[in-house]
Coordinates of C-alpha atoms and ligand atoms in Angstrom, one line a residue:
M877 CA 120.1 -101.5 25.8
K878 CA 119.7 -101.4 29.8
D879 CA 122.2 -98.5 29.8
A880 CA 120.4 -97.0 27.0
L881 CA 117.2 -96.9 28.8
R882 CA 118.8 -95.8 31.9
H883 CA 120.1 -92.7 30.2
S884 CA 116.9 -92.2 28.0
R885 CA 118.3 -92.8 24.7
F886 CA 115.2 -94.1 23.1
E887 CA 113.4 -90.9 21.1
P888 CA 110.0 -90.6 19.3
A889 CA 110.3 -90.2 15.4
F890 CA 107.1 -88.8 14.2
Q891 CA 105.9 -89.7 10.5
P892 CA 102.8 -87.8 9.0
L893 CA 99.7 -89.6 8.2
V894 CA 98.1 -87.8 5.2
D895 CA 94.7 -87.4 4.1
M896 CA 94.2 -88.4 0.6
S897 CA 91.5 -86.3 -0.2
N898 CA 92.9 -83.0 0.9
G899 CA 96.7 -83.6 1.2
L900 CA 96.3 -82.5 5.1
V901 CA 98.1 -83.9 7.8
V902 CA 95.9 -85.7 10.2
G903 CA 98.2 -87.1 12.7
F904 CA 101.7 -89.0 13.0
E905 CA 102.8 -92.7 13.6
V906 CA 105.4 -92.4 16.3
L907 CA 108.3 -94.6 15.7
A908 CA 111.1 -95.5 18.1
R909 CA 114.8 -94.5 17.7
W910 CA 117.8 -95.3 19.6
V911 CA 119.7 -92.3 19.4
D912 CA 123.3 -92.7 20.5
P913 CA 126.1 -90.7 18.8
A914 CA 128.7 -93.6 20.3
L915 CA 126.8 -96.4 18.5
P916 CA 126.3 -97.2 14.6
A917 CA 122.2 -96.7 13.8
I918 CA 120.4 -99.5 15.2
G919 CA 117.0 -99.8 13.7
P920 CA 114.0 -101.0 15.4
V921 CA 113.2 -104.0 13.4
H922 CA 116.6 -105.0 15.4
F923 CA 116.2 -103.5 18.8
I924 CA 112.5 -103.9 19.2
P925 CA 112.8 -107.6 19.0
A926 CA 115.9 -107.6 21.3
A927 CA 113.8 -105.7 23.9
E928 CA 111.0 -108.1 23.6
R929 CA 113.4 -111.0 24.3
Y930 CA 115.0 -109.3 27.2
G931 CA 111.9 -108.2 28.7
L932 CA 112.9 -104.5 28.0
I933 CA 109.8 -103.6 26.0
G934 CA 107.8 -101.9 28.8
P935 CA 110.5 -99.5 29.8
L936 CA 111.1 -98.7 25.9
T937 CA 107.4 -98.4 25.4
R938 CA 107.2 -96.1 28.5
Q939 CA 109.9 -93.9 27.0
I940 CA 108.3 -93.4 23.8
L941 CA 104.7 -93.1 24.9
R942 CA 105.9 -90.3 27.5
K943 CA 108.1 -88.4 24.9
G944 CA 105.9 -88.8 22.2
C945 CA 102.8 -87.3 24.1
T946 CA 104.9 -84.5 25.5
E947 CA 106.5 -83.5 22.6
A948 CA 103.5 -83.7 20.5
L949 CA 101.6 -81.1 22.6
Q950 CA 103.5 -78.2 20.6
F951 CA 102.1 -79.6 17.3
P952 CA 99.7 -77.2 15.8
G953 CA 96.1 -78.4 15.2
E954 CA 94.9 -81.5 16.8
P955 CA 97.1 -84.4 15.3
I956 CA 96.6 -87.9 16.4
L957 CA 99.4 -89.9 17.4
A958 CA 99.6 -93.7 16.7
F959 CA 101.9 -95.7 18.9
N960 CA 103.1 -99.3 18.2
L961 CA 102.5 -102.0 20.9
S962 CA 104.2 -105.4 20.4
P963 CA 102.2 -108.6 20.1
I964 CA 103.6 -109.9 23.5
Q965 CA 102.6 -106.6 25.3
F966 CA 99.0 -107.8 24.4
R967 CA 99.2 -110.8 26.3
D968 CA 99.8 -108.7 29.6
P969 CA 96.1 -108.3 31.4
D970 CA 97.9 -104.9 32.7
L971 CA 98.7 -103.3 29.4
F972 CA 95.8 -100.7 29.4
D973 CA 96.7 -99.6 33.3
F974 CA 100.2 -99.3 32.1
V975 CA 99.5 -97.2 28.8
I976 CA 97.1 -95.0 30.8
A977 CA 99.4 -94.5 33.7
V978 CA 102.2 -93.3 31.0
I979 CA 99.9 -91.0 29.1
E980 CA 97.6 -89.4 31.2
P981 CA 100.2 -87.4 33.4
T982 CA 101.6 -85.8 30.0
G983 CA 98.2 -84.2 29.4
F984 CA 98.0 -85.4 25.9
P985 CA 94.2 -86.1 25.1
L986 CA 93.4 -89.9 25.1
R987 CA 90.9 -89.3 22.2
R988 CA 93.9 -88.4 19.9
V989 CA 96.0 -91.5 20.9
H990 CA 95.7 -94.5 18.4
I991 CA 97.3 -97.9 19.3
E992 CA 98.7 -100.1 16.6
M993 CA 98.9 -103.8 16.9
T994 CA 99.8 -106.4 14.4
E995 CA 97.9 -109.5 13.2
S996 CA 100.3 -111.7 15.4
A997 CA 98.7 -110.3 18.4
L998 CA 95.5 -111.7 17.1
T999 CA 96.5 -115.3 16.7
G1000 CA 96.1 -118.1 19.3
D1001 CA 94.4 -117.3 22.5
D1002 CA 93.6 -113.3 22.2
G1003 CA 91.0 -113.0 25.0
V1004 CA 93.1 -110.9 26.8
A1005 CA 94.1 -108.7 24.0
L1006 CA 90.4 -108.3 22.8
A1007 CA 89.7 -107.0 26.5
T1008 CA 92.6 -104.6 26.3
V1009 CA 91.4 -103.4 23.0
Q1010 CA 87.9 -102.8 24.4
R1011 CA 89.1 -100.9 27.4
F1012 CA 91.2 -98.7 25.0
K1013 CA 88.2 -98.1 22.9
S1014 CA 86.1 -97.4 25.9
V1015 CA 88.5 -94.4 26.9
G1016 CA 88.4 -93.0 23.2
I1017 CA 91.7 -94.5 22.1
G1018 CA 91.7 -95.6 18.9
V1019 CA 93.0 -99.2 17.7
A1020 CA 94.5 -100.0 14.3
L1021 CA 95.4 -103.3 12.8
D1022 CA 98.9 -102.9 11.5
D1023 CA 100.7 -104.6 8.7
F1024 CA 97.4 -106.0 7.6
G1025 CA 97.9 -108.8 4.9
T1026 CA 101.2 -110.1 6.2
G1027 CA 100.0 -112.3 9.0
F1028 CA 97.2 -114.8 9.1
A1029 CA 94.8 -113.4 11.2
S1030 CA 91.0 -114.9 10.5
L1031 CA 88.4 -112.6 9.3
T1032 CA 86.5 -114.0 12.6
R1033 CA 89.1 -112.3 14.4
L1034 CA 89.3 -109.2 12.5
H1035 CA 85.4 -108.9 12.8
A1036 CA 85.6 -109.6 16.6
F1037 CA 88.2 -106.8 17.2
P1038 CA 86.8 -103.3 17.2
F1039 CA 89.3 -101.9 14.8
E1040 CA 88.9 -98.4 13.7
T1041 CA 91.6 -98.5 11.1
L1042 CA 93.4 -101.0 8.9
K1043 CA 97.1 -100.4 7.8
I1044 CA 97.7 -102.1 4.5
D1045 CA 101.3 -103.4 4.6
A1046 CA 104.2 -101.3 2.5
S1047 CA 104.9 -104.4 0.8
F1048 CA 101.6 -104.7 -1.0
V1049 CA 101.8 -101.0 -1.7
Q1050 CA 105.2 -100.8 -3.0
T1051 CA 104.6 -103.9 -5.7
M1052 CA 101.0 -102.3 -6.9
E1053 CA 102.5 -101.0 -10.0
T1054 CA 104.1 -104.0 -11.0
D1055 CA 102.3 -107.0 -9.8
P1056 CA 98.6 -107.0 -10.4
G1057 CA 98.0 -109.6 -7.5
S1058 CA 99.2 -106.9 -5.1
R1059 CA 96.9 -104.4 -6.8
K1060 CA 93.9 -106.7 -6.3
I1061 CA 95.1 -107.4 -2.7
V1062 CA 95.2 -103.5 -2.0
A1063 CA 91.7 -103.0 -3.6
S1064 CA 90.3 -106.0 -1.7
V1065 CA 91.7 -104.5 1.4
I1066 CA 90.3 -101.2 1.0
G1067 CA 87.0 -102.4 -0.1
L1068 CA 86.6 -104.8 3.1
G1069 CA 88.0 -102.0 5.3
Q1070 CA 85.3 -99.7 4.0
S1071 CA 82.5 -102.4 4.0
L1072 CA 83.4 -102.8 7.9
G1073 CA 83.4 -99.0 8.3
M1074 CA 86.9 -98.8 9.0
T1075 CA 89.6 -96.1 7.9
I1076 CA 92.2 -97.4 5.7
V1077 CA 95.7 -96.3 5.8
A1078 CA 98.2 -97.3 3.0
E1079 CA 101.8 -97.8 4.6
G1080 CA 105.1 -97.0 2.7
V1081 CA 103.8 -94.6 -0.1
E1082 CA 106.7 -93.5 -2.0
T1083 CA 105.6 -92.6 -5.5
E1084 CA 102.9 -90.2 -6.7
Q1085 CA 101.7 -93.1 -9.0
Q1086 CA 101.1 -95.3 -5.9
A1087 CA 99.2 -92.5 -4.3
T1088 CA 97.1 -91.9 -7.6
I1089 CA 96.1 -95.8 -7.4
L1090 CA 95.4 -95.5 -3.6
R1091 CA 93.1 -92.4 -4.2
R1092 CA 91.3 -94.1 -7.0
L1093 CA 90.6 -97.2 -5.0
G1094 CA 89.4 -95.2 -2.4
C1095 CA 92.0 -94.9 0.1
D1096 CA 91.7 -92.6 2.9
I1097 CA 95.0 -92.0 4.6
A1098 CA 98.7 -92.4 3.5
Q1099 CA 101.7 -92.6 5.0
G1100 CA 105.2 -93.0 3.4
W1101 CA 108.2 -90.9 2.3
L1102 CA 106.3 -89.3 -0.4
F1103 CA 104.7 -87.2 2.3
G1104 CA 107.4 -87.2 5.1
K1105 CA 110.1 -89.5 6.4
P1106 CA 109.8 -90.0 10.2
A1107 CA 111.4 -86.9 12.1
A1108 CA 112.1 -85.5 15.4
A1109 CA 109.6 -83.4 17.0
L1110 CA 111.4 -80.2 16.5
E1111 CA 111.7 -80.7 12.9
I1112 CA 108.0 -81.4 12.5
V1113 CA 107.1 -78.0 14.4
R1114 CA 109.5 -76.4 12.1
S1115 CA 108.3 -77.7 8.8
L1116 CA 104.6 -78.2 9.5
P1117 CA 102.5 -75.2 8.0
S1118 CA 99.2 -75.4 9.9
P1119 CA 97.8 -78.9 9.8
T1120 CA 95.8 -81.4 11.1
G1121 CA 92.1 -81.8 12.3
G1122 CA 92.7 -85.6 13.2
I1123 CA 91.1 -88.2 11.2
Q1124 CA 87.7 -87.2 10.0
R1125 CA 85.2 -89.8 9.2
K1126 CA 83.6 -89.3 6.0
S1127 CA 79.9 -89.7 5.5
T1128 CA 80.2 -88.9 2.1
R1129 CA 82.2 -91.6 1.2
V1130 CA 80.4 -94.2 -1.0
S1131 CA 81.1 -98.0 0.1
P1132 CA 82.2 -100.3 -2.5
L1133 CA 79.2 -102.2 -2.0
Q1134 CA 76.9 -99.2 -2.5
R1135 CA 78.9 -98.5 -5.5
F1136 CA 78.5 -102.2 -6.7
H1137 CA 74.8 -102.0 -6.5
Q1138 CA 74.7 -98.4 -8.2
L1139 CA 76.7 -99.9 -11.1
E1140 CA 74.7 -103.2 -11.1
A1141 CA 71.4 -101.0 -11.3
L1142 CA 72.9 -98.4 -14.2
Y1143 CA 74.2 -101.8 -16.2
K1144 CA 70.8 -103.6 -15.8
D1145 CA 68.4 -101.0 -16.6
A1146 CA 70.7 -98.8 -18.9
P1147 CA 69.0 -97.7 -22.3
I1148 CA 71.7 -99.1 -24.4
A1149 CA 73.3 -102.6 -24.7
L1150 CA 76.2 -103.3 -22.6
G1151 CA 78.4 -106.1 -22.2
F1152 CA 82.1 -107.0 -20.7
A1153 CA 84.3 -109.6 -22.3
D1154 CA 87.8 -111.0 -20.9
L1155 CA 90.9 -111.2 -22.7
D1156 CA 90.1 -114.7 -24.3
L1157 CA 87.2 -112.6 -26.1
S1158 CA 84.7 -114.5 -24.2
Y1159 CA 81.6 -112.6 -22.5
V1160 CA 82.0 -112.1 -18.8
S1161 CA 78.5 -110.3 -18.6
V1162 CA 75.7 -108.9 -20.7
N1163 CA 72.8 -106.7 -19.9
D1164 CA 69.2 -107.7 -21.0
R1165 CA 69.3 -105.4 -23.9
L1166 CA 72.5 -106.7 -25.3
A1167 CA 71.2 -110.0 -24.9
Q1168 CA 68.0 -109.4 -26.7
I1169 CA 70.1 -107.9 -29.6
L1170 CA 72.2 -111.2 -29.5
G1171 CA 68.8 -113.1 -29.7
R1172 CA 69.7 -115.5 -26.7
P1173 CA 69.3 -115.4 -22.9
A1174 CA 72.4 -113.9 -21.1
A1175 CA 72.7 -117.5 -19.5
D1176 CA 73.6 -118.8 -23.0
I1177 CA 76.1 -115.9 -23.9
V1178 CA 78.0 -115.3 -20.5
G1179 CA 81.2 -117.9 -20.7
H1180 CA 80.9 -117.9 -24.4
P1181 CA 83.3 -116.5 -27.2
I1182 CA 82.1 -113.2 -28.5
T1183 CA 82.8 -114.7 -32.1
E1184 CA 80.8 -118.0 -31.1
K1185 CA 77.6 -117.5 -33.5
L1186 CA 79.3 -115.8 -36.1
P1187 CA 79.5 -117.1 -39.6
A1188 CA 82.8 -118.9 -40.1
R1189 CA 84.1 -116.5 -42.6
H1190 CA 83.8 -113.6 -40.0
K1191 CA 85.2 -115.5 -37.2
L1192 CA 88.8 -114.9 -37.8
A1193 CA 88.5 -111.2 -39.0
M1194 CA 86.3 -110.6 -36.1
T1195 CA 89.1 -112.1 -33.6
R1196 CA 91.8 -110.2 -35.1
L1197 CA 89.8 -106.7 -35.0
L1198 CA 89.4 -107.7 -31.1
Q1199 CA 92.9 -108.3 -30.7
R1200 CA 93.9 -105.1 -32.1
I1201 CA 91.4 -103.1 -29.9
I1202 CA 93.1 -104.9 -27.0
D1203 CA 96.7 -104.5 -28.2
R1204 CA 96.4 -100.9 -29.1
R1205 CA 94.4 -100.4 -25.9
S1206 CA 91.7 -98.4 -28.5
I1207 CA 88.1 -97.7 -29.3
K1208 CA 86.3 -99.0 -32.3
S1209 CA 82.6 -98.3 -33.5
H1210 CA 81.1 -99.6 -36.3
E1211 CA 77.2 -99.8 -37.5
Y1212 CA 76.1 -103.3 -38.1
S1213 CA 72.8 -104.4 -39.9
D1214 CA 70.7 -107.1 -38.8
G1215 CA 69.0 -107.7 -42.1
A1216 CA 66.8 -110.3 -40.7
M1217 CA 65.2 -108.1 -38.2
A1218 CA 65.6 -105.1 -40.1
R1219 CA 67.6 -103.1 -37.4
S1220 CA 70.6 -101.2 -37.4
Y1221 CA 73.2 -101.1 -34.4
L1222 CA 75.9 -98.9 -33.7
I1223 CA 78.4 -101.1 -31.9
S1224 CA 81.5 -99.6 -29.8
C1225 CA 84.1 -101.8 -28.5
Q1226 CA 86.5 -100.6 -26.0
C1227 CA 89.8 -101.7 -24.1
V1228 CA 89.3 -101.4 -20.6
C1229 CA 92.7 -101.0 -18.6
D1230 CA 93.3 -101.0 -15.0
D1231 CA 95.0 -98.3 -13.0
V1232 CA 98.4 -99.1 -14.4
G1233 CA 97.3 -99.5 -18.0
D1234 CA 97.2 -103.2 -17.9
A1235 CA 94.4 -104.5 -20.2
I1236 CA 91.6 -106.6 -18.2
G1237 CA 88.8 -106.8 -21.0
L1238 CA 86.7 -105.3 -23.5
S1239 CA 83.6 -103.2 -23.0
I1240 CA 81.0 -103.5 -25.6
T1241 CA 78.2 -101.2 -26.0
A1242 CA 75.7 -101.1 -28.6
I1243 CA 72.9 -98.7 -29.7
D1244 CA 69.8 -99.0 -31.6
I1245 CA 70.2 -96.7 -34.5
T1246 CA 67.5 -98.1 -36.8
Q1247 CA 65.2 -95.0 -36.6
R1248 CA 68.2 -92.7 -37.2
K1249 CA 69.5 -95.1 -40.2
A1250 CA 65.7 -94.7 -41.6
A1251 CA 65.4 -90.8 -41.3
Q1252 CA 69.0 -90.8 -42.9
V1253 CA 68.0 -92.9 -45.8
A1254 CA 64.8 -90.7 -46.4
L1255 CA 66.6 -87.5 -46.2
K1256 CA 69.4 -89.0 -48.6
A1257 CA 66.3 -89.7 -51.1
D1258 CA 64.8 -86.3 -50.7
E1259 CA 68.3 -84.9 -51.4
E1260 CA 68.9 -87.0 -54.4
H1261 CA 65.5 -86.2 -55.6
F1262 CA 66.0 -82.5 -55.2
R1263 CA 69.4 -83.0 -57.3
R1264 CA 68.1 -84.8 -60.0
S1265 CA 65.1 -82.4 -60.4
V1266 CA 67.6 -79.6 -60.4
E1267 CA 69.7 -81.1 -62.8
L1268 CA 67.0 -82.0 -65.1
S1269 CA 65.4 -78.5 -65.0
P1270 CA 66.2 -76.1 -67.4
N1271 CA 66.5 -73.5 -64.7
V1272 CA 69.9 -73.0 -63.1
A1273 CA 70.1 -71.0 -59.9
W1274 CA 73.0 -68.9 -59.0
A1275 CA 73.7 -66.5 -56.2
A1276 CA 76.1 -63.5 -55.7
K1277 CA 77.5 -61.4 -52.4
P1278 CA 76.2 -57.7 -52.5
S1279 CA 79.5 -56.6 -54.4
G1280 CA 78.2 -58.6 -57.1
E1281 CA 80.4 -61.5 -57.1
V1282 CA 78.7 -64.8 -58.2
D1283 CA 79.7 -67.3 -55.6
Y1284 CA 77.1 -70.1 -56.2
M1285 CA 76.1 -71.8 -59.4
S1286 CA 73.8 -75.0 -59.3
P1287 CA 74.8 -77.7 -61.7
A1288 CA 72.9 -78.3 -64.9
L1289 CA 72.8 -80.8 -67.4
G1290 CA 75.1 -80.2 -70.4
I1291 CA 76.9 -77.2 -68.7
G1292 CA 78.7 -76.4 -65.7
E1293 CA 78.7 -79.6 -64.6
A1294 CA 82.0 -79.5 -62.8
S1295 CA 81.7 -80.5 -59.3
A1296 CA 84.0 -77.7 -57.7
M1297 CA 82.3 -74.3 -57.4
A1298 CA 84.7 -72.5 -58.6
D1299 CA 85.3 -74.4 -61.8
R1300 CA 81.5 -74.4 -62.5
I1301 CA 81.5 -70.7 -62.3
A1302 CA 84.4 -70.5 -64.6
D1303 CA 82.7 -72.5 -67.1
W1304 CA 79.6 -70.5 -67.1
Y1305 CA 81.8 -67.5 -68.0
A1306 CA 84.1 -69.2 -70.5
R1307 CA 80.8 -70.4 -72.4
M1308 CA 79.1 -66.8 -72.7
H1309 CA 79.0 -65.2 -76.1
E1310 CA 82.1 -63.0 -76.4
Q1311 CA 79.7 -60.2 -77.6
D1312 CA 77.4 -60.8 -74.4
R1313 CA 80.1 -61.3 -71.7
A1314 CA 81.3 -57.5 -71.3
R1315 CA 77.8 -56.2 -71.8
V1316 CA 76.2 -58.3 -69.2
R1317 CA 79.0 -57.5 -66.6
Q1318 CA 78.4 -53.9 -67.3
E1319 CA 74.9 -54.0 -67.0
W1320 CA 75.0 -56.1 -63.9
L1321 CA 77.6 -53.7 -62.0
A1322 CA 75.6 -50.8 -63.0
W1323 CA 72.6 -52.2 -61.6
L1324 CA 73.9 -53.5 -58.3
P1325 CA 73.4 -49.8 -56.4
S1326 CA 69.7 -49.9 -57.4
Q1327 CA 69.3 -52.8 -55.2
R1328 CA 66.1 -53.8 -57.3
P1329 CA 65.3 -57.1 -59.2
F1330 CA 67.5 -57.5 -62.3
S1331 CA 67.2 -59.1 -65.4
T1332 CA 69.0 -59.7 -68.7
Q1333 CA 69.6 -61.9 -71.5
F1334 CA 72.8 -63.4 -73.1
R1335 CA 74.0 -66.3 -75.2
I1336 CA 75.5 -69.5 -74.1
K1337 CA 77.5 -72.3 -76.0
W1338 CA 75.9 -75.6 -75.0
N1339 CA 77.8 -78.7 -74.7
D1340 CA 76.4 -79.8 -78.2
G1341 CA 78.1 -76.7 -79.6
E1342 CA 74.8 -74.9 -80.1
W1343 CA 74.2 -71.3 -79.1
R1344 CA 71.2 -70.7 -76.8
W1345 CA 69.7 -67.8 -75.4
V1346 CA 69.0 -67.6 -71.8
L1347 CA 67.2 -65.4 -69.4
S1348 CA 68.9 -64.5 -66.4
R1349 CA 67.0 -63.0 -63.3
A1350 CA 68.0 -61.9 -59.8
K1351 CA 66.5 -60.6 -56.8
P1352 CA 68.2 -58.8 -53.8
F1353 CA 67.7 -60.4 -50.4
F1354 CA 67.8 -58.2 -47.5
N1355 CA 68.5 -59.0 -43.8
S1356 CA 66.3 -58.1 -40.8
R1357 CA 68.4 -54.7 -40.5
G1358 CA 67.3 -53.7 -44.2
Q1359 CA 71.0 -54.5 -45.5
L1360 CA 71.5 -56.1 -48.7
E1361 CA 72.8 -59.5 -48.1
R1362 CA 72.6 -61.5 -51.1
W1363 CA 71.6 -61.8 -54.6
Y1364 CA 69.5 -64.8 -55.8
G1365 CA 69.1 -65.5 -59.3
V1366 CA 67.6 -67.9 -61.7
I1367 CA 68.9 -68.6 -65.4
S1368 CA 66.4 -70.2 -68.1
D1369 CA 66.8 -71.4 -71.3
I1370 CA 64.7 -69.1 -73.6
S1371 CA 66.2 -70.5 -77.1
D1372 CA 62.8 -71.6 -78.2
Q1373 CA 61.0 -68.4 -77.1
K1374 CA 63.7 -66.4 -79.1
I1375 CA 63.3 -68.5 -82.2
L1376 CA 59.4 -68.0 -81.9
E1377 CA 60.2 -64.2 -81.3
A1378 CA 62.3 -64.1 -84.5
T1379 CA 59.7 -65.9 -86.5
V1380 CA 57.0 -63.5 -85.4
A1381 CA 59.1 -60.6 -85.9
Q1382 CA 59.3 -61.9 -89.6
M1383 CA 55.8 -62.2 -89.8
A1384 CA 55.5 -58.7 -88.5
S1385 CA 57.4 -57.5 -91.8
L1386 CA 54.2 -59.3 -94.1
P1387 CA 51.5 -56.7 -94.0
Q1388 CA 48.6 -59.2 -93.8
E1389 CA 49.9 -60.8 -90.4
N1390 CA 50.9 -57.6 -89.1
A1391 CA 48.2 -57.0 -86.4
Q1392 CA 48.5 -60.7 -85.5
A1393 CA 52.3 -60.9 -84.9
A1394 CA 51.9 -57.6 -82.7
Q1395 CA 49.6 -59.2 -80.5
I1396 CA 52.0 -62.3 -80.2
L1397 CA 54.9 -60.1 -79.6
K1398 CA 53.3 -58.1 -76.8
L1399 CA 52.5 -61.5 -75.1
F1400 CA 56.2 -62.0 -75.1
R1401 CA 57.5 -58.9 -73.8
Ligands
C2E1977 P1 105.8 -100.5 11.4 O1 105.0 -100.1 12.2 O2 105.3 -101.0 10.0 O3 106.2 -99.1 11.1 C1 106.3 -98.4 9.5 C2 107.9 -98.5 9.2 O4 108.0 -98.2 7.8 C3 108.7 -97.8 9.8 O5 110.0 -98.4 9.9 C4 108.9 -96.5 8.8 O6 110.3 -95.7 8.9 C5 108.9 -97.3 7.5 N1 108.5 -96.4 6.5 C6 107.8 -95.5 6.6 N2 107.6 -94.7 5.2 C7 108.5 -95.7 4.6 C8 108.6 -95.6 3.1 O7 107.8 -94.9 2.4 N3 109.3 -96.4 2.5 C9 109.9 -97.4 3.2 N4 110.6 -98.1 2.6 N5 109.7 -97.6 4.6 C10 108.8 -96.9 5.2 P2 110.8 -98.2 11.2 O8 110.7 -97.0 11.9 O9 112.3 -98.7 11.0 O10 110.1 -99.3 12.1 C11 110.0 -100.7 11.9 C12 109.2 -101.4 12.8 O11 109.6 -101.5 14.1 C13 107.6 -100.9 12.9 O12 107.2 -101.1 11.6 C14 107.4 -101.4 14.0 O13 106.6 -102.6 13.9 C15 108.4 -101.6 14.9 N6 108.5 -100.2 15.7 C16 109.0 -99.1 15.9 N7 108.7 -98.2 16.7 C17 108.3 -99.0 17.7 C18 107.7 -98.9 19.2 O14 107.7 -98.0 19.4 N8 107.3 -100.1 19.8 C19 107.0 -101.3 19.1 N9 106.7 -102.2 19.7 N10 107.4 -101.4 17.7 C20 107.8 -100.3 17.3
CA1978 CA1 103.1 -99.5 13.0
CA1979 CA1 103.2 -101.2 9.7

């Protein structure tokens, strides 16, 4: 290693740090590489501890800092560079002066330099470390806490150090998809960092799915093979399109605390009833409206099974239904009427899943639909009333296209009762007296071009086998452009009138009744 240091064999590799909101490279972590063609590849996890042990970490760091800064001067834009310093270096009161003395001559701006330190630098007596970090801050160098979650730094220490950035260790990121515990840790760390106003960097991001989860959890920056492996400066310059504006602090970002309060306000004052249940089918929370519907104070509902107050015969069915919703990750809605309170609700139950599709509970919403139900019932009664009166009435309504083709016929008692429209119309034609059928059709077709009200009479065979006379009248309906749109017609039973007419006509043949009969006939026609 001494020989390698003398021959300057340690080289910086640059790994991109990517802004999750827009995919742009904002900077690079600088990682040490021992480049010697004569040796097998040795990774930093081996040579860094060795350098620490033999007191060579200082010279090694000097090479990486100097080369890193010099080489990065050719990078387009203004990327930041994040360097690693070992925990033992933070015990050295001269660390700050050492770092500045190496970087300044390169001309790389200090405000684009970040220093990464691990949690182990925070344990024990870290007064010196704190002083160094504060001095870094004072010249615009940002400090990141690396590998967060793997050590045992106390929250007190975390709070005491003015960290700009929290780096979530790759071990959590990489087990996130399979281990709900990791996912919770990642979510909590992101929340913690955001609450403290820090930028969150996720390390070791290898898959799109990991990136998606991180983005949804509100992670700012990602680093990992998905976005780029550590590479030599030359490769970076060659491959980088036009990156890098440095890490932006987003003022528009909503902190988990704000989000929590926003959701809480929405939840509490929502115009609908809301509740959440865990996988044991017990309520975890209910808002006031749901408590009101359930008829108990929220405190008596939370922690209790959903089915608690149900009649025994419904309990099993309800449990099965809820379990099925969870198993199938589905939503079910159904109407429920509270007879005692004379109210109706539309209740909807939805399985809630986390980012990787694991069920975490049931979301329950209920909307009061009493008024809508009442309106529906009234409308239905109206419809029914109308239908019945049409059925009773001796009048049958019909309608035809401008071409004369009949396409509507209302149902009537004793005839044309088929429920399908086409059958009903066919039934009418079939029942027409054959002496009338052709005549009426001819009259109708001949009349159409006149576009004036139409009227005719014909015989129909009723259900009881009797022939009845009916009068069919139609009126044309024109649209706003004056074009014929439809014919609307009514058929009325005139059998009684016909009998009367016949009787009167007979009367007319008797001389003494002649005058009277003529008068009556005039009334009819
Ligand atoms: P670190 O600071 O946590 O650096 C991140 C490590 O994760 C790097 O390993 C990097 O190559 C690796 N990595 C990045 N993306 C991925 C990924 O998507 N998947 C996987 N599996 N790994 C990924 P590397 O380069 O082997 O460095 C190992 C450790 O050595 C570093 O961990 C750091 O603690 C230390 N180190 C590296 N360079 C220096 C240095 O100049 N000074 C000091 N003091 N320590 C250094
Ligand atoms: Ca690091
Ligand atoms: Ca790390």
